[in-house]
Amino acid sequence: MTQQTGRRVVTNMSLSLDGHYARPDDPLDMGWVMPYAVTDVARDHLASLWEPATTALLGRVNAEGFLGFWPTVIGMEGADPRDEGFAKWLVDADKVVLSSTLREAPWERTTIADRPAADVVEDLKAAEGGDILVLSSASVIKALLAADKVDRLAITIFPVFLGGGPRLFDDGLPAGRWALARQSAGEHGTLSLVYDRVR
């Protein structure tokens, strides 16, 4: 087992208990996540991921969703401090958005990259900085898993069956072992798991 040095590629995704990340009929509807995303386990899980990170890597659809919503949380009355902390981090972090359609970024501190995700993270890992956090962008995470470029795999499992829809782990991924780095369970049966790639 080699020791991980330099920047880590950290991916974060919420999954249903039956292994899906979106509903079969409306992949953009994340309403099923909301009762669980506001639990202490989910909020603490996300905080543990963004605090050591300096770069956010997103697909275009997720970038539009995240960057359309999270900045509005800053200064919001009654906002959980962990949510506000994440929102401030997201605004201030360097952001790389993978897109073949965007030509310029409508967000500050954002670079648009029209290249394969694996190539983009190779360049990011060669530069100075903290972790590279891939935020719930399934297409980006799938591409990085297929290329064996993920160093830390963070998953929050919510105790609900979606009964279908897209899966994060497709057949044909490179064989490999992962070591459990952290786990916690809490309200509503929410489970957070963090695995490090054993190389």
Short mmCIF file of C-alpha atoms in Angstrom, two decimals:
data_model
loop_
_atom_site.label_atom_id
_atom_site.label_comp_id
_atom_site.label_asym_id
_atom_site.label_seq_id
_atom_site.Cartn_x
_atom_site.Cartn_y
_atom_site.Cartn_z
CA MET A 1 0.00 0.00 0.00
CA THR A 2 1.48 3.30 -1.07
CA GLN A 3 1.02 6.40 1.03
CA GLN A 4 -1.16 9.09 -0.53
CA THR A 5 0.77 12.32 -1.05
CA GLY A 6 -0.27 15.63 -2.56
CA ARG A 7 -3.80 16.55 -3.52
CA ARG A 8 -6.56 13.99 -3.19
CA VAL A 9 -9.52 13.62 -5.52
CA VAL A 10 -12.50 13.29 -3.17
CA THR A 11 -15.94 12.43 -4.54
CA ASN A 12 -19.19 12.88 -2.65
CA MET A 13 -22.56 11.37 -3.56
CA SER A 14 -25.87 10.62 -1.87
CA LEU A 15 -27.37 7.21 -2.60
CA SER A 16 -30.64 5.52 -1.82
CA LEU A 17 -30.55 2.23 0.05
CA ASP A 18 -31.27 0.41 -3.22
CA GLY A 19 -28.24 2.03 -4.85
CA HIS A 20 -29.61 4.92 -6.93
CA TYR A 21 -28.66 8.60 -6.94
CA ALA A 22 -31.77 9.90 -8.70
CA ARG A 23 -35.39 8.97 -9.30
CA PRO A 24 -36.14 7.04 -12.49
CA ASP A 25 -38.81 9.49 -13.71
CA ASP A 26 -37.13 12.81 -12.83
CA PRO A 27 -33.36 12.67 -12.38
CA LEU A 28 -33.20 16.37 -11.45
CA ASP A 29 -35.68 16.05 -8.57
CA MET A 30 -33.64 15.81 -5.39
CA GLY A 31 -36.63 16.16 -3.07
CA TRP A 32 -36.07 12.63 -1.77
CA VAL A 33 -32.70 13.77 -0.36
CA MET A 34 -33.96 16.77 1.61
CA PRO A 35 -35.31 15.07 4.78
CA TYR A 36 -31.91 13.41 5.24
CA ALA A 37 -29.55 16.14 3.98
CA VAL A 38 -30.40 18.35 6.97
CA THR A 39 -29.41 15.75 9.58
CA ASP A 40 -26.33 16.26 11.75
CA VAL A 41 -24.69 13.22 10.16
CA ALA A 42 -25.10 14.60 6.62
CA ARG A 43 -24.04 18.13 7.55
CA ASP A 44 -20.99 16.96 9.53
CA HIS A 45 -20.08 14.57 6.70
CA LEU A 46 -20.06 17.38 4.15
CA ALA A 47 -18.10 19.69 6.46
CA SER A 48 -15.40 17.02 6.87
CA LEU A 49 -15.03 16.94 3.08
CA TRP A 50 -14.97 20.63 2.19
CA GLU A 51 -12.77 21.85 5.06
CA PRO A 52 -9.54 20.29 3.64
CA ALA A 53 -10.52 21.08 0.02
CA THR A 54 -9.54 24.13 -2.03
CA THR A 55 -11.08 23.20 -5.38
CA ALA A 56 -14.63 22.19 -6.32
CA LEU A 57 -15.04 20.11 -9.48
CA LEU A 58 -18.55 19.98 -10.93
CA GLY A 59 -20.46 19.07 -14.04
CA ARG A 60 -22.45 21.87 -15.67
CA VAL A 61 -25.90 20.79 -14.41
CA ASN A 62 -24.69 20.46 -10.83
CA ALA A 63 -22.77 23.73 -11.05
CA GLU A 64 -25.94 25.54 -12.07
CA GLY A 65 -27.86 23.94 -9.20
CA PHE A 66 -25.20 24.37 -6.50
CA LEU A 67 -24.12 27.87 -7.50
CA GLY A 68 -27.69 29.01 -8.02
CA PHE A 69 -28.72 27.96 -4.51
CA TRP A 70 -25.83 27.89 -2.04
CA PRO A 71 -24.73 31.55 -2.19
CA THR A 72 -28.28 32.50 -1.09
CA VAL A 73 -27.71 30.63 2.19
CA ILE A 74 -25.03 33.12 3.29
CA GLY A 75 -26.67 35.45 5.80
CA MET A 76 -30.01 33.62 5.57
CA GLU A 77 -32.00 33.91 8.78
CA GLY A 78 -31.93 30.67 10.75
CA ALA A 79 -29.34 29.02 8.49
CA ASP A 80 -27.37 26.20 10.11
CA PRO A 81 -23.76 27.41 10.59
CA ARG A 82 -22.50 24.29 8.78
CA ASP A 83 -24.64 25.12 5.75
CA GLU A 84 -23.45 28.70 5.80
CA GLY A 85 -19.85 27.52 6.15
CA PHE A 86 -20.21 25.29 3.10
CA ALA A 87 -21.86 28.10 1.13
CA LYS A 88 -18.99 30.49 1.93
CA TRP A 89 -16.44 27.82 1.03
CA LEU A 90 -18.15 27.16 -2.31
CA VAL A 91 -18.19 30.86 -3.21
CA ASP A 92 -14.52 31.35 -2.24
CA ALA A 93 -13.11 28.06 -3.59
CA ASP A 94 -11.59 27.65 -7.01
CA LYS A 95 -14.25 25.98 -9.15
CA VAL A 96 -13.74 23.91 -12.27
CA VAL A 97 -16.86 23.15 -14.30
CA LEU A 98 -16.73 20.42 -16.92
CA SER A 99 -18.86 21.48 -19.88
CA SER A 100 -18.87 21.20 -23.65
CA THR A 101 -21.57 23.88 -23.97
CA LEU A 102 -20.51 26.72 -21.65
CA ARG A 103 -17.96 29.08 -23.18
CA GLU A 104 -17.49 31.36 -20.18
CA ALA A 105 -18.30 31.02 -16.52
CA PRO A 106 -21.17 33.04 -15.04
CA TRP A 107 -19.63 32.49 -11.58
CA GLU A 108 -16.58 34.05 -9.93
CA ARG A 109 -13.40 32.02 -9.40
CA THR A 110 -14.58 29.49 -12.00
CA THR A 111 -12.80 27.86 -14.94
CA ILE A 112 -14.65 26.00 -17.69
CA ALA A 113 -12.98 22.81 -18.94
CA ASP A 114 -14.10 20.99 -22.08
CA ARG A 115 -11.86 17.95 -21.56
CA PRO A 116 -12.17 14.48 -20.02
CA ALA A 117 -12.51 14.55 -16.23
CA ALA A 118 -9.46 12.31 -15.77
CA ASP A 119 -7.25 14.77 -17.70
CA VAL A 120 -8.59 17.73 -15.72
CA VAL A 121 -7.82 16.11 -12.35
CA GLU A 122 -4.33 15.14 -13.51
CA ASP A 123 -3.63 18.82 -14.15
CA LEU A 124 -5.23 19.88 -10.86
CA LYS A 125 -3.20 17.30 -8.90
CA ALA A 126 -0.01 18.66 -10.45
CA ALA A 127 -0.79 22.12 -9.04
CA GLU A 128 -0.59 23.32 -5.44
CA GLY A 129 -3.65 23.16 -3.22
CA GLY A 130 -5.81 21.07 -0.94
CA ASP A 131 -8.26 18.34 -1.83
CA ILE A 132 -10.22 18.43 -5.09
CA LEU A 133 -13.85 17.87 -4.12
CA VAL A 134 -16.29 16.50 -6.70
CA LEU A 135 -19.74 17.52 -5.47
CA SER A 136 -22.54 15.10 -6.40
CA SER A 137 -21.80 15.29 -10.14
CA ALA A 138 -22.57 11.71 -11.13
CA SER A 139 -21.20 11.91 -14.67
CA VAL A 140 -17.89 13.32 -13.40
CA ILE A 141 -17.63 10.78 -10.56
CA LYS A 142 -18.42 7.89 -12.91
CA ALA A 143 -15.72 9.01 -15.34
CA LEU A 144 -13.16 9.34 -12.53
CA LEU A 145 -14.06 5.93 -11.07
CA ALA A 146 -13.73 4.35 -14.52
CA ALA A 147 -10.27 5.91 -14.89
CA ASP A 148 -9.30 4.91 -11.30
CA LYS A 149 -8.63 8.55 -10.40
CA VAL A 150 -10.64 8.71 -7.14
CA ASP A 151 -8.55 8.78 -3.94
CA ARG A 152 -11.38 9.16 -1.43
CA LEU A 153 -14.96 7.98 -1.99
CA ALA A 154 -17.54 9.59 0.29
CA ILE A 155 -21.09 8.30 0.26
CA THR A 156 -24.14 9.22 2.30
CA ILE A 157 -26.77 6.48 2.26
CA PHE A 158 -30.35 7.47 2.91
CA PRO A 159 -32.83 4.76 4.02
CA VAL A 160 -35.23 5.03 1.13
CA PHE A 161 -35.83 2.85 -1.93
CA LEU A 162 -36.20 4.81 -5.18
CA GLY A 163 -37.23 1.67 -7.04
CA GLY A 164 -35.09 2.45 -10.07
CA GLY A 165 -33.09 5.21 -11.69
CA PRO A 166 -29.42 5.70 -12.49
CA ARG A 167 -26.73 3.97 -10.44
CA LEU A 168 -23.34 5.35 -9.45
CA PHE A 169 -21.45 2.08 -9.77
CA ASP A 170 -21.70 0.69 -13.27
CA ASP A 171 -20.39 -2.73 -14.22
CA GLY A 172 -16.87 -2.77 -15.60
CA LEU A 173 -15.16 -0.50 -13.08
CA PRO A 174 -11.46 -1.25 -12.46
CA ALA A 175 -11.00 -3.87 -9.75
CA GLY A 176 -9.50 -2.48 -6.58
CA ARG A 177 -9.66 -2.34 -2.79
CA TRP A 178 -10.88 0.46 -0.56
CA ALA A 179 -10.20 1.05 3.15
CA LEU A 180 -12.90 2.47 5.43
CA ALA A 181 -11.59 5.79 6.75
CA ARG A 182 -14.68 7.00 8.63
CA GLN A 183 -18.27 6.04 9.30
CA SER A 184 -21.17 7.51 11.21
CA ALA A 185 -24.87 6.84 11.55
CA GLY A 186 -27.60 9.09 12.84
CA GLU A 187 -31.06 10.56 12.62
CA HIS A 188 -33.52 8.80 10.28
CA GLY A 189 -30.95 6.04 9.74
CA THR A 190 -28.69 8.24 7.65
CA LEU A 191 -25.30 6.60 7.17
CA SER A 192 -22.12 8.34 6.05
CA LEU A 193 -19.20 6.29 4.77
CA VAL A 194 -15.77 7.46 3.65
CA TYR A 195 -13.39 5.07 1.86
CA ASP A 196 -9.78 5.62 0.75
CA ARG A 197 -8.44 3.91 -2.35
CA VAL A 198 -5.77 1.32 -1.50
CA ARG A 199 -3.06 1.55 -4.15
#
